[in-house]
Structure formats: structure tokens, C-alpha cells
mmCIF file of C-alpha atoms and ligand atoms in Angstrom:
data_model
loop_
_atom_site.group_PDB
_atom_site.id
_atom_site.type_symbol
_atom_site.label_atom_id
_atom_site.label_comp_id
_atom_site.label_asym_id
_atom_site.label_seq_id
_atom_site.Cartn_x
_atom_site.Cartn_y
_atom_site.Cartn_z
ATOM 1 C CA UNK A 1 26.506 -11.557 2.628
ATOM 2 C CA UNK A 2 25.030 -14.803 3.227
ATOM 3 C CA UNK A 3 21.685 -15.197 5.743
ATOM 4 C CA UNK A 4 23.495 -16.032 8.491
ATOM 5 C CA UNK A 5 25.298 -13.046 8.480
ATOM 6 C CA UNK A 6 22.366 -10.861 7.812
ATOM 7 C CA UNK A 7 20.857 -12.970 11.143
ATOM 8 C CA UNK A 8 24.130 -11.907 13.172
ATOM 9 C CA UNK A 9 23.318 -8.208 12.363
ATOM 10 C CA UNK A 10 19.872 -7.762 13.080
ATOM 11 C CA UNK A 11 20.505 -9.730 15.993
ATOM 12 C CA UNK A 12 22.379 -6.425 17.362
ATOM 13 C CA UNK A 13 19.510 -3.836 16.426
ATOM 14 C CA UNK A 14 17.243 -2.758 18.793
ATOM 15 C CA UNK A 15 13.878 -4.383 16.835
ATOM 16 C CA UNK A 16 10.252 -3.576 16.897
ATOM 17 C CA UNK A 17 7.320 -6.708 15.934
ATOM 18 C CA UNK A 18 4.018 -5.923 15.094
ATOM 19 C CA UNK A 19 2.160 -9.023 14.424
ATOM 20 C CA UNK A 20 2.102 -11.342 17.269
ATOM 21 C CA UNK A 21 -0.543 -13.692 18.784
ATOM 22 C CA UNK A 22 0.470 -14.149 22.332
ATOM 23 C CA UNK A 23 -1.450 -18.079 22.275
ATOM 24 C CA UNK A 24 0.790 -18.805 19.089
ATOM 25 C CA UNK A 25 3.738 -18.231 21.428
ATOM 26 C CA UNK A 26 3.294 -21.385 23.707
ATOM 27 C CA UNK A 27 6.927 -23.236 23.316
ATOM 28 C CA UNK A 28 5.963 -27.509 23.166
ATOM 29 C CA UNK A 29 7.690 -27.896 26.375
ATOM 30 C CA UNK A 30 4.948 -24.981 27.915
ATOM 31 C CA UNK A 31 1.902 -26.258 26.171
ATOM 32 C CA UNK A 32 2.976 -29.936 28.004
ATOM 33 C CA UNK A 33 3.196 -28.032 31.164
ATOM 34 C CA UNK A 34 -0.174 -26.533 31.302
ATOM 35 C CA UNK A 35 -2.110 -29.455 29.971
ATOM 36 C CA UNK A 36 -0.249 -31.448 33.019
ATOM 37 C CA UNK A 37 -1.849 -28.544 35.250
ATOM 38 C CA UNK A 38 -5.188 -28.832 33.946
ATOM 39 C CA UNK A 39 -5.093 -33.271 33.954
ATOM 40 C CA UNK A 40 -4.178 -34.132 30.540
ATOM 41 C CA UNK A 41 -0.741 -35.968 29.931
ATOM 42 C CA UNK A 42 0.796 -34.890 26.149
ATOM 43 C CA UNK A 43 4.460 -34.937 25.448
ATOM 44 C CA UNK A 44 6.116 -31.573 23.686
ATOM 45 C CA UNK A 45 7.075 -33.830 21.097
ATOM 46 C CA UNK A 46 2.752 -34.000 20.421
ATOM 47 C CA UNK A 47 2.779 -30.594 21.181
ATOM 48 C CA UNK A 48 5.096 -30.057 18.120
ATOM 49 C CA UNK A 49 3.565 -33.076 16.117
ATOM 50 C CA UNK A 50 0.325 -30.403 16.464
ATOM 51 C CA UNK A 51 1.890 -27.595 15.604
ATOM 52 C CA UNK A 52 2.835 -28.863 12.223
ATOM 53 C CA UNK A 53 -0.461 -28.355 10.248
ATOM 54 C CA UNK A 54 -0.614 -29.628 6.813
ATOM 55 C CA UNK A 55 -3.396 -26.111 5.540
ATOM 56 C CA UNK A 56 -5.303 -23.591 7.172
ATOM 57 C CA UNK A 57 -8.140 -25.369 8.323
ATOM 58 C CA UNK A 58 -5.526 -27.972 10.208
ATOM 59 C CA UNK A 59 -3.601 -24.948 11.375
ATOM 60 C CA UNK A 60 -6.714 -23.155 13.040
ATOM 61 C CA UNK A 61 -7.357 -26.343 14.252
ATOM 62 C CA UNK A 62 -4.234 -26.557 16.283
ATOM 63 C CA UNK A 63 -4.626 -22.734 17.532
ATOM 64 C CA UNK A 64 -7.535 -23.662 19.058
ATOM 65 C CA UNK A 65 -6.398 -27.185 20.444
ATOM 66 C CA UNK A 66 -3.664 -25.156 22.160
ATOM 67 C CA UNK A 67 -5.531 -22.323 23.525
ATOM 68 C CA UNK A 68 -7.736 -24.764 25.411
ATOM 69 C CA UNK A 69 -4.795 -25.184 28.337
ATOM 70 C CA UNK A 70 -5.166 -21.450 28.964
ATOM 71 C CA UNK A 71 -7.944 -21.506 31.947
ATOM 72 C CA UNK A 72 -6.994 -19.491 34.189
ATOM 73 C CA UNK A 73 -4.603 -16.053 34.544
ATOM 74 C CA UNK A 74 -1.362 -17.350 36.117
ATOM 75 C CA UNK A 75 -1.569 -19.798 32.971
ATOM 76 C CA UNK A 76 -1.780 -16.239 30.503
ATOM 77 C CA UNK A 77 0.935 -15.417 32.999
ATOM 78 C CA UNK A 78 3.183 -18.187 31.929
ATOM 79 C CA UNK A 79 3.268 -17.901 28.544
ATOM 80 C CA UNK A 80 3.487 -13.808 28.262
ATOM 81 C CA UNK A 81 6.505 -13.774 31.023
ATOM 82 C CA UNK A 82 7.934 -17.010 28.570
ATOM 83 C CA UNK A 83 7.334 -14.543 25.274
ATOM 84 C CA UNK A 84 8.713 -11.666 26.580
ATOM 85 C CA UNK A 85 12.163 -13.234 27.931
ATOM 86 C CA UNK A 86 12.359 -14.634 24.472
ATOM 87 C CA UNK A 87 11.585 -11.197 22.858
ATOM 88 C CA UNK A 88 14.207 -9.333 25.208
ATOM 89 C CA UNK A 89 16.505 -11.958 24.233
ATOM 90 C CA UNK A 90 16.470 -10.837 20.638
ATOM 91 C CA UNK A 91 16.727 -7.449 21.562
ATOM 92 C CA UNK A 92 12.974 -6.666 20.889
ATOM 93 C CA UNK A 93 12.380 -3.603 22.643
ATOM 94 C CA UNK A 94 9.031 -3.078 21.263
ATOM 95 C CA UNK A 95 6.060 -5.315 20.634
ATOM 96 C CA UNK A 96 2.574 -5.190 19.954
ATOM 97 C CA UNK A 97 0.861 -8.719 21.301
ATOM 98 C CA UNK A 98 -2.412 -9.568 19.818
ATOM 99 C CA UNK A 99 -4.658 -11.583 22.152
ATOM 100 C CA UNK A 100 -7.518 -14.369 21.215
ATOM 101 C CA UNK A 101 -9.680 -12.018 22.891
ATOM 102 C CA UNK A 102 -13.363 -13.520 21.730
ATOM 103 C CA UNK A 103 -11.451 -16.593 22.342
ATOM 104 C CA UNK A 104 -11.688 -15.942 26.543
ATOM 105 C CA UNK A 105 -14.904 -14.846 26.153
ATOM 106 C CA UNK A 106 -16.281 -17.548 23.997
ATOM 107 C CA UNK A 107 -14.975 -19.948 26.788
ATOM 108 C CA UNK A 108 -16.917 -18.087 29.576
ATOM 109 C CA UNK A 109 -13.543 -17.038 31.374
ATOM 110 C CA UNK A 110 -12.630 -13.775 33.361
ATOM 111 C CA UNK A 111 -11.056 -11.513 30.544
ATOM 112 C CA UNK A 112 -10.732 -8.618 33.144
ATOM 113 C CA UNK A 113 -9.002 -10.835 35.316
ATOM 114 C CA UNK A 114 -6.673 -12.898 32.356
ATOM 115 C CA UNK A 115 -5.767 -9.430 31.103
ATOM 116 C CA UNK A 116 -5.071 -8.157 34.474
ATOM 117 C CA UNK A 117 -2.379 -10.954 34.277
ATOM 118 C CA UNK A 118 -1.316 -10.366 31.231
ATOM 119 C CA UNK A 119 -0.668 -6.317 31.921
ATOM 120 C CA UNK A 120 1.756 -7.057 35.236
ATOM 121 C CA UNK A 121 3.551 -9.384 33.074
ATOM 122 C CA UNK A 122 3.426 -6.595 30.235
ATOM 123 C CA UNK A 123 5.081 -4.405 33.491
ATOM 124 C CA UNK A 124 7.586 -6.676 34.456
ATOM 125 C CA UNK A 125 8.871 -7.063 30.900
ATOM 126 C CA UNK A 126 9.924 -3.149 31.022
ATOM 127 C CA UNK A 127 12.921 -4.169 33.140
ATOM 128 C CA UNK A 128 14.281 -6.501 29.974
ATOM 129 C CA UNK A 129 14.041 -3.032 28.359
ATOM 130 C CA UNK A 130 10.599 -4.889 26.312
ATOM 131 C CA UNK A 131 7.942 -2.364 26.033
ATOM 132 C CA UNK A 132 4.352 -3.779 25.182
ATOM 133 C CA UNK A 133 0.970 -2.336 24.125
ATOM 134 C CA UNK A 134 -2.134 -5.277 23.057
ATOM 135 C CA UNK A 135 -3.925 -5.788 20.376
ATOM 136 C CA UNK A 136 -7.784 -7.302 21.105
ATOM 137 C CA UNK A 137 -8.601 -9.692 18.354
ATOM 138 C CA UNK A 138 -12.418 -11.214 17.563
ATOM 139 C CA UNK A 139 -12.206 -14.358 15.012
ATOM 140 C CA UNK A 140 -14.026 -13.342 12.257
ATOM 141 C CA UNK A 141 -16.275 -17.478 12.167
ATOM 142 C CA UNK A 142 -17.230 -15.632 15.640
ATOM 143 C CA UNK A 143 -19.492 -13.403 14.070
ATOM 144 C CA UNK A 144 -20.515 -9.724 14.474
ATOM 145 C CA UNK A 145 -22.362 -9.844 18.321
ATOM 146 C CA UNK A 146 -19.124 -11.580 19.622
ATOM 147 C CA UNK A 147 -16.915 -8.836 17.175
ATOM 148 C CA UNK A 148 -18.881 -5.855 19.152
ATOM 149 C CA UNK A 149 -18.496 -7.751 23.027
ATOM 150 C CA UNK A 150 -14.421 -7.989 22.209
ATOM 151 C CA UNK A 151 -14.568 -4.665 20.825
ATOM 152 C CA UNK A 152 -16.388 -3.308 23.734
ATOM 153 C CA UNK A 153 -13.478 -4.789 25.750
ATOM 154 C CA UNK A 154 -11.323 -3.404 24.320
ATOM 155 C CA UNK A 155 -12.279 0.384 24.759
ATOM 156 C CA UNK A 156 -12.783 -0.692 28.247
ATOM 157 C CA UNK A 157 -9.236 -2.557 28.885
ATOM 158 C CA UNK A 158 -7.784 1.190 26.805
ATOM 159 C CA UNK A 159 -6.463 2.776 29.565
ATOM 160 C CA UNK A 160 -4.679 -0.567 30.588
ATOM 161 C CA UNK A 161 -2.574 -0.870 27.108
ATOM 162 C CA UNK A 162 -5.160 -1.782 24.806
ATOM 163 C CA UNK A 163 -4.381 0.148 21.482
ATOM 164 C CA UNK A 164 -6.453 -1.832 18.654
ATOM 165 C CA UNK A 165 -8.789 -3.608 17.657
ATOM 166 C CA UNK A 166 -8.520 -6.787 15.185
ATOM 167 C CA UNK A 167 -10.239 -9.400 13.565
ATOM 168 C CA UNK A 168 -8.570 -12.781 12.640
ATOM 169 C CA UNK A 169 -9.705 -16.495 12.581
ATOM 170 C CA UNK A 170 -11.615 -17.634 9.128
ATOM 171 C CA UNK A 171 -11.142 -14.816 6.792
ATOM 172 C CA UNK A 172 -13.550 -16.444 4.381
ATOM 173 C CA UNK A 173 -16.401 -16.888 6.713
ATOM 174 C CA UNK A 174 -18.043 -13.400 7.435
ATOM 175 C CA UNK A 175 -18.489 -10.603 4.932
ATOM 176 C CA UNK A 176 -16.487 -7.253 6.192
ATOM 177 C CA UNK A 177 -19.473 -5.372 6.420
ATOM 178 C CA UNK A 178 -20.636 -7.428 9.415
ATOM 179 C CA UNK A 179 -18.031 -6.437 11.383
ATOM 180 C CA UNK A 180 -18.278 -2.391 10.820
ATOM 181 C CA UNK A 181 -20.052 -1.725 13.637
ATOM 182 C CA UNK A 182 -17.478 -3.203 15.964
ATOM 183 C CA UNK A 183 -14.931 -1.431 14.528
ATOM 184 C CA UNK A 184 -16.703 1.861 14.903
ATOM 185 C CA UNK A 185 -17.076 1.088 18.052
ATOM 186 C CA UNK A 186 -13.429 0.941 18.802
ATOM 187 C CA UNK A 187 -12.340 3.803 17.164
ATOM 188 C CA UNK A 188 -14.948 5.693 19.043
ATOM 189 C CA UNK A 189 -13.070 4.538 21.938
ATOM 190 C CA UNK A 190 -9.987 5.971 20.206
ATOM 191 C CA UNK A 191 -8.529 2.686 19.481
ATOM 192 C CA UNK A 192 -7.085 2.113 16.057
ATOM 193 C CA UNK A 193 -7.730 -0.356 13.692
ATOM 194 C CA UNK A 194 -6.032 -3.552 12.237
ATOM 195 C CA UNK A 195 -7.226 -6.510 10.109
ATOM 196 C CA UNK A 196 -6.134 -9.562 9.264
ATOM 197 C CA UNK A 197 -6.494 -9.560 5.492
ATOM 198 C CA UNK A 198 -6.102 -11.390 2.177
ATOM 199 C CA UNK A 199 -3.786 -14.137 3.791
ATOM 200 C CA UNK A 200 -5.743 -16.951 2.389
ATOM 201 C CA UNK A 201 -8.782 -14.486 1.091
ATOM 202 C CA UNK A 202 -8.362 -12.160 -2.192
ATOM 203 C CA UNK A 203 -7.397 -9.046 -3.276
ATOM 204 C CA UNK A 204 -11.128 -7.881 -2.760
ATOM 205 C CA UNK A 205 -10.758 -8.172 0.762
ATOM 206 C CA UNK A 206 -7.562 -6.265 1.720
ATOM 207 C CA UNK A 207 -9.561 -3.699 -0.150
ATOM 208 C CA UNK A 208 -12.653 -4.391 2.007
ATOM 209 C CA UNK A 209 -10.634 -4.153 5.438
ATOM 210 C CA UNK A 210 -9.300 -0.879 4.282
ATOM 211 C CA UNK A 211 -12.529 0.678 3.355
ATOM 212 C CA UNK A 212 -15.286 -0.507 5.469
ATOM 213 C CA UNK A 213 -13.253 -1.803 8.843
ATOM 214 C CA UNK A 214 -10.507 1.387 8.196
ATOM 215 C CA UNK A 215 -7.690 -0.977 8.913
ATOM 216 C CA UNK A 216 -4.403 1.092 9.088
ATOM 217 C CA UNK A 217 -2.708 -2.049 9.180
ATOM 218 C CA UNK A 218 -3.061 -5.526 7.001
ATOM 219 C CA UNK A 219 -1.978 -9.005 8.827
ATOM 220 C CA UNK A 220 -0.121 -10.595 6.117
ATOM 221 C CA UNK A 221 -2.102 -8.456 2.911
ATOM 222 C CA UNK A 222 0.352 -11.161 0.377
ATOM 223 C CA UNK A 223 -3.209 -11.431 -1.858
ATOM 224 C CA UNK A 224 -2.107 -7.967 -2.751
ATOM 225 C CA UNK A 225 0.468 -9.360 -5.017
ATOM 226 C CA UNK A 226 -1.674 -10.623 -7.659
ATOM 227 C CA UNK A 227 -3.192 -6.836 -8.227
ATOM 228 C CA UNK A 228 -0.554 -4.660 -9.314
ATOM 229 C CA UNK A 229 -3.715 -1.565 -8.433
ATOM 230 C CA UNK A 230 -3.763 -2.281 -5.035
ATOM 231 C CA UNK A 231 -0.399 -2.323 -4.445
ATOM 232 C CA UNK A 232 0.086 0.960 -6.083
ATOM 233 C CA UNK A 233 -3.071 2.244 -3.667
ATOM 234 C CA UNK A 234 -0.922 0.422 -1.097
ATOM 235 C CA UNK A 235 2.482 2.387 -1.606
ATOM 236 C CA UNK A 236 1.049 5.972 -2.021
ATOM 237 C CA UNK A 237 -1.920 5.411 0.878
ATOM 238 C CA UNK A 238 1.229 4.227 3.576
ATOM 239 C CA UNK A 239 -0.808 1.211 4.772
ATOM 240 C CA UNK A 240 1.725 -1.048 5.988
ATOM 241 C CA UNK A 241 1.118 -4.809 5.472
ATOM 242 C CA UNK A 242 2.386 -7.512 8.282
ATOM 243 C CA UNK A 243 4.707 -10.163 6.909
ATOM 244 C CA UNK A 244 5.223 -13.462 8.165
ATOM 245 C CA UNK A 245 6.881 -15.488 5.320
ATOM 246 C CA UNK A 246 7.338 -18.434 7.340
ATOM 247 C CA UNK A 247 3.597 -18.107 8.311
ATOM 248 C CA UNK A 248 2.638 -18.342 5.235
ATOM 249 C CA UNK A 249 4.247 -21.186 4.296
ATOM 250 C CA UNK A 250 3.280 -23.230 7.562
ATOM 251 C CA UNK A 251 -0.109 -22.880 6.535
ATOM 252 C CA UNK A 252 -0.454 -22.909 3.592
ATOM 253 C CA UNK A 253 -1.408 -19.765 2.663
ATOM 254 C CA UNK A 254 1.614 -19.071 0.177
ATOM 255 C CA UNK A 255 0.357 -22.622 -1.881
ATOM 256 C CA UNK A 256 -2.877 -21.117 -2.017
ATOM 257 C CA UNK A 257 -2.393 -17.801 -2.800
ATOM 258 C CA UNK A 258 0.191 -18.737 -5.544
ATOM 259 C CA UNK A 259 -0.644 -22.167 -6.558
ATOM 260 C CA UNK A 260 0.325 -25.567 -5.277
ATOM 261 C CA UNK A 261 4.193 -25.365 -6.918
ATOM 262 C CA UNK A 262 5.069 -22.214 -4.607
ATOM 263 C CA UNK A 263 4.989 -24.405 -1.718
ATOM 264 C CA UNK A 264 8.662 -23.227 -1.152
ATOM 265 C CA UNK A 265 9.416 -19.713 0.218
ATOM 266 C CA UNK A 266 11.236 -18.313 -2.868
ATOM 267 C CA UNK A 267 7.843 -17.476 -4.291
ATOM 268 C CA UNK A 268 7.256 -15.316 -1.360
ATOM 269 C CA UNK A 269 6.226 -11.428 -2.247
ATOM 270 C CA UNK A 270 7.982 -9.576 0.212
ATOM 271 C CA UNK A 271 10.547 -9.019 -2.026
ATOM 272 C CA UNK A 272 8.472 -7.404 -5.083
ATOM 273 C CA UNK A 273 6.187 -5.371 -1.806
ATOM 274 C CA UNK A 274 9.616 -3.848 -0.646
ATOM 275 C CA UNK A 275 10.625 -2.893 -4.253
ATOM 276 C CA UNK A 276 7.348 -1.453 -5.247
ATOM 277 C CA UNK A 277 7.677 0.991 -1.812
ATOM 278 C CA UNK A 278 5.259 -0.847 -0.102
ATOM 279 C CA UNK A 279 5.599 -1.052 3.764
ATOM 280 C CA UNK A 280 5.989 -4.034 5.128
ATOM 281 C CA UNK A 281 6.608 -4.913 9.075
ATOM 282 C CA UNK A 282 8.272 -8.110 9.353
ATOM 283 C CA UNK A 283 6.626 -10.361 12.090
ATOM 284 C CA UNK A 284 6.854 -14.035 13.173
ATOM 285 C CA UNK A 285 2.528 -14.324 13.737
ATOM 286 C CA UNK A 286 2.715 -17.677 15.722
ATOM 287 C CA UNK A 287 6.893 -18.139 16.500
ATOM 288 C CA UNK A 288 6.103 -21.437 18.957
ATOM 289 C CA UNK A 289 3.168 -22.525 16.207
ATOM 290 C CA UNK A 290 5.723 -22.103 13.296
ATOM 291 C CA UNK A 291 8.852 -22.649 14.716
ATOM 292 C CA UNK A 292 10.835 -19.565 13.647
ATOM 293 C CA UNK A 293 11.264 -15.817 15.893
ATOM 294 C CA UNK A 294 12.198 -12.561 14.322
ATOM 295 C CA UNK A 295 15.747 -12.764 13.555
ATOM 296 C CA UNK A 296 14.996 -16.171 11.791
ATOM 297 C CA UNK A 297 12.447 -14.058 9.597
ATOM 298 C CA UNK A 298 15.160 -11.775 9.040
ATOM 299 C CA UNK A 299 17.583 -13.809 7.645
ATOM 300 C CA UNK A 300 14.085 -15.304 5.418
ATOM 301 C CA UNK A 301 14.054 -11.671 4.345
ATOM 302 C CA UNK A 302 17.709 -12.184 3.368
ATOM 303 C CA UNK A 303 17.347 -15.489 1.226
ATOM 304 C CA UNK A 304 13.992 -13.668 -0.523
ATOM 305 C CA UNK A 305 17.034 -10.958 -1.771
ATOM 306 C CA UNK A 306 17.399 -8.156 0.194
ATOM 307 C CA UNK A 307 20.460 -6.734 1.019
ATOM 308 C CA UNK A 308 22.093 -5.516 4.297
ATOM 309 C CA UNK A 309 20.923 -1.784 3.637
ATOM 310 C CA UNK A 310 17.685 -2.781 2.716
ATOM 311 C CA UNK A 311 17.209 -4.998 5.471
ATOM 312 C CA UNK A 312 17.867 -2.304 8.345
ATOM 313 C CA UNK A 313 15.062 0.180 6.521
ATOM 314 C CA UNK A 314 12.943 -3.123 6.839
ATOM 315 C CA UNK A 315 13.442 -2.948 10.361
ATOM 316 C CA UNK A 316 13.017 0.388 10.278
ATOM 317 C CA UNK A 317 10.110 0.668 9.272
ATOM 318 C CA UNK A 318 8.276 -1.709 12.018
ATOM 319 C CA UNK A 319 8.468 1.771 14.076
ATOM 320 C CA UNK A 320 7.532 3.882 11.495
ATOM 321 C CA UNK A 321 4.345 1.446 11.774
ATOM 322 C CA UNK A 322 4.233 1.250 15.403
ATOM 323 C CA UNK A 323 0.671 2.547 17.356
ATOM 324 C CA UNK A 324 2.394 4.826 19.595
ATOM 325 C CA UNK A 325 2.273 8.637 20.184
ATOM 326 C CA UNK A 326 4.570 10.293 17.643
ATOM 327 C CA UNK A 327 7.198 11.291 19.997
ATOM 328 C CA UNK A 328 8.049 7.748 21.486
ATOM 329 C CA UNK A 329 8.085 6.483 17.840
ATOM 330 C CA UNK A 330 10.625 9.489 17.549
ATOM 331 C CA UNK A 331 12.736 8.317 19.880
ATOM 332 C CA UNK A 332 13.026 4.297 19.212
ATOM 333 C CA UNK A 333 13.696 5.737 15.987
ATOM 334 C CA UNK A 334 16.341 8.013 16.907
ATOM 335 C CA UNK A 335 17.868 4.997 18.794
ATOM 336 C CA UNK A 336 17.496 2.792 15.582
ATOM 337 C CA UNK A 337 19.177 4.413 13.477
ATOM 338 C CA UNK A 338 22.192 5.276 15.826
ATOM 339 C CA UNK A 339 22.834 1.772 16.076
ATOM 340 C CA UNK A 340 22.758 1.361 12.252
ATOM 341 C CA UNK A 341 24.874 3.882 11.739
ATOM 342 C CA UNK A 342 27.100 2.343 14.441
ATOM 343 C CA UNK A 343 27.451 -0.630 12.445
ATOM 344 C CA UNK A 344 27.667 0.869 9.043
ATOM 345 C CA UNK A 345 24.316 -0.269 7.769
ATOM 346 C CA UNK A 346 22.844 3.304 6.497
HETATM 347 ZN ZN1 LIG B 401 -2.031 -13.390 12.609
#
């Protein structure tokens, strides 16, 4: 079955994604649009010319070149209502949307009043039959105060769909230990945890988020590859790592990770994770930043080896790995896997 054809099937599965920064989502064509509504003149062909980062410096870089057109909330408005037509489009009927949190508040804005915003849109999506819970994220080069202000958002924002608390940015510029107390915070607040984790930093620190942050969940986690320990610990503990192969490739984290000749996808680990039981939840990270979406990661999933079969318990098991009360993950899975069977896939 070639990757196209693997792409035409998932296409018709009800689909969960897990890892997704709502300011990575801003389509060329949007990003020229709001930096026309805040006086600045830049094609979408700049936009894109942006977008394509050449490492991860160049690629945080952009992130936060972008993210300066988002001002006010009808402009958070925009680009949600924008994602979530695209994610009901590929019949995504679940998402978890991680938001550049310490990113508002680092530019002095109104986070009650951006998320506020960003929660109607979150309502209006449920009529695409797109259900969506957020994800507060501090960047790590923030440091610790700025980790425990997002975090303190986010047990407030809780009762509005806030279900985690992350860290992303600069893995390499703040030991984990710095951010513990934010993180206990949060899961005071009953809010789980989640980490961005040995993308670009090492084995070490998947280990790190998992035992000082208690990350249930590890953004990318493709380190892991070069300790066959820790991916055992990984298999038998359940953690589920976030995979974004085309991510990874953008910027540059699979080159660096693996050395300068795996700067093609084939060297990608999602493969050998799925094999050695590991669970994985496919995700597209930054889908405008990177130019891919889910099904397009799918059909990367495809190329990397795995078969039809294997590629619906992929998909599965973004619900298994989904922070919702047992019963609703229950019933998307229920739903899953009558469409599967519909199609002959289990
Ligand atoms: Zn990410």
C-alpha cells in the first residue's frame, strides 16, 4: 500500500492530535493579514520564506517573529477559528492546543481576556464535531518566576478547559529542577503534566522531565532512541512520547540528534519506538510553521514502514493518550475502532 493510500484511509478515521501549538498554526496568508492589521506590510510568500528555518535557533526565531502579530483577542480569535476548520476538515474530532502562554504574559497582554477568545472559539468548534481542551505552556529560556505565573494561570483558567501544564522553548537553557515548583503547582491545581523533552536535548533529560517535572507525556522524546534503557523504562512505564517527524526535520532536530547525514526522514525513530511497544501520538507541532497537518504525518508514518494495521493502532493510541476523564476516552474509542473495523483495518 503505497503512502498515498495509507493518507486516503486515515483521512476517513475519526483522529485525535495531541501536540499542537495554536501560534505554529498561523497559515502565510493569516500571518500577512494580521501584520496588515497591526501596520506592517509582509507578503505570505515572506511569511513562508520565515517559516523555513535552516536549525533550532532560526526556527525559535521565527515562532517568535510570528507570535508578535497576535495583540489583541479577536487576533487569537482568527487563527483558533482558522485551526479548527482545518482540524474538522481532517476529521479531527479531538485536539489538545498548547498555547505560548508566558509568551502573552511576557508581552504585558490580557491572558484572561486572549483566552476568553480563544475558549468561545474552542465552543464554536463543537458544531464541526472538534472537541478541544488547552494546554498552558512556559518557555523554558523564560525561567522559573515566569514558569510559576503561567502555571498559576493555568489552575486559574482550569475550569475554562485548561488541562496541563507544559514547558517548551530552549530545552537546553534551564536545568529541570528549576521548574519543579511550577509544576507542583499545577498538579496541585489538578492539572496534569507534559514536557517538551529530549527533542534537541539528551537522553538525560526525558529522564529528568519524567522524574522531577512528572511529565505523563514527552513532546517529541526522539533522544530516547540512542538509550535502548529508557526506552525499555518507556514501554513498561506507558509514557507516551509526541511525534512530529516532519518537526523534526524542519528544525533540525533529527540532524542533531542523529548526526548531520540523517538530514532525511528515513532516519526517523518512530518506526523502532512503535516496534519496541513504545507509545507514540502522532502530531504535526507547528502544521502552518512546517508545512504538513496530520494526515500528511500519517502517510510520513507510512514511508518510515508501518503498515495499514499498524497505522490505525497508531491512531489509536492518540486517545488512549488523551487527558480526558476515562469514560469520554471510552467512547471516542468505541467510535474508533467501529470505523476501523468498518473499513477492515483491525
Ligand atoms: Zn512542540
Amino acid at each position: 500500500m503505497t503512502a498515498s493510500d495509507i493518507a486516503a484511509i486515515v483521512a476517513q478515521l475519526p483522529k485525535a492530535e495531541l501536540h499542537l501549538h495554536l501560534e505554529g498554526s498561523i497559515a502565510p496568508e493569516t500571518a500577512a493579514q494580521l501584520a496588515r492589521r497591526h501596520g506592517a506590510e509582509i507578503t505570505p510568500a515572506e511569511v513562508a520564506h520565515r517559516y523555513r528555518s535552516p536549525d533550532f535557533p532560526g526556527f525559535l526565531d521565527a515562532y517568535k517573529w510570528v507570535t508578535s502579530f497576535l495583540r489583541q483577542p479577536q487576533d487569537y480569535a482568527l487563527i483558533a477559528d482558522e485551526l479548527f476548520a482545518r482540524l474538522a476538515a481532517q476529521d479531527v474530532v479531538y485536539a489538545e492546543i498548547t498555547i505560548s502562554a508566558s509568551v502573552m504574559l511576557r508581552r504585558n497582554q490580557d491572558l484572561a481576556a486572549n483566552f476568553a477568545a480563544l475558549a468561545e472559539a474552542a465552543e464554536r468548534s463543537k458544531s464541526r464535531g472538534l472537541r478541544v481542551q488547552w494546554i498552558f505552556d512556559t518557555a523554558r529560556q523564560f525561567g522559573p518566576e515566569m514558569a510559576m505565573e503561567t502555571a498559576r494561570w493555568a489552575a486559574r483558567l482550569a475550569p475554562r478547559g485548561v488541562v496541563a501544564f507544559g514547558v517548551g522553548g530552549d530545552e537546553l537553557a534551564l536545568p529541570a529542577a528549576e521548574l519543579r515548583p511550577a509544576y507542583d503547582l499545577a498538579r496541585e491545581a489538578g492539572l496534569r503534566a507534559v514536557a517538551h523533552a529530549g527533542e534537541i536535548g539528551p537522553p538525560q533529560a526525558i529522564r529528568e522531565a519524567i522524574e522531577i517535572l512528572g511529565a505523563e507525556r514527552i513532546g517529541h522524546g526522539i533522544a530516547a532512541a540512542l538509550d535502548p534503557a529508557l526506552m525499555e523504562r518507556l514501554a513498561s512505564d506507558g509514557v507516551t512520547l509526541e511525534i512530529c517527524p516532519t518537526s523534526n526535520l524542519r528544525t533540525g532536530a533529527l540532524a542533531r540528534q542523529f548526526g548531520a547525514e540523517s538530514a532525511s526522514l528515513d532516519r526517523h525513530p518512530l518506526k523502532s519506538f512503535f516496534d519496541r511497544g513504545l507509545r507514540v501520538a502522532l502530531s504535526t507541532d507547528d502544521p502552518a510553521m512546517f508545512e504538513t497537518d496530520l494526515i500528511a504525518e500519517y502517510a510520513l508514518a507510512a514511508r518510515l514502514g508501518l503498515d495499514a494495521p499498524e497505522i490505525a493502532r497508531l491512531a489509536e493510541m492518540s486517545f488512549h493518550a488523551a487527558l480526558l476523564p476515562e469514560p469520554d476516552c471510552q467512547s471516542y474509542l468505541a467510535r474508533f475502532r467501529k470505523r476501523t473495523s468498518e473499513l477492515g483495518l483491525l
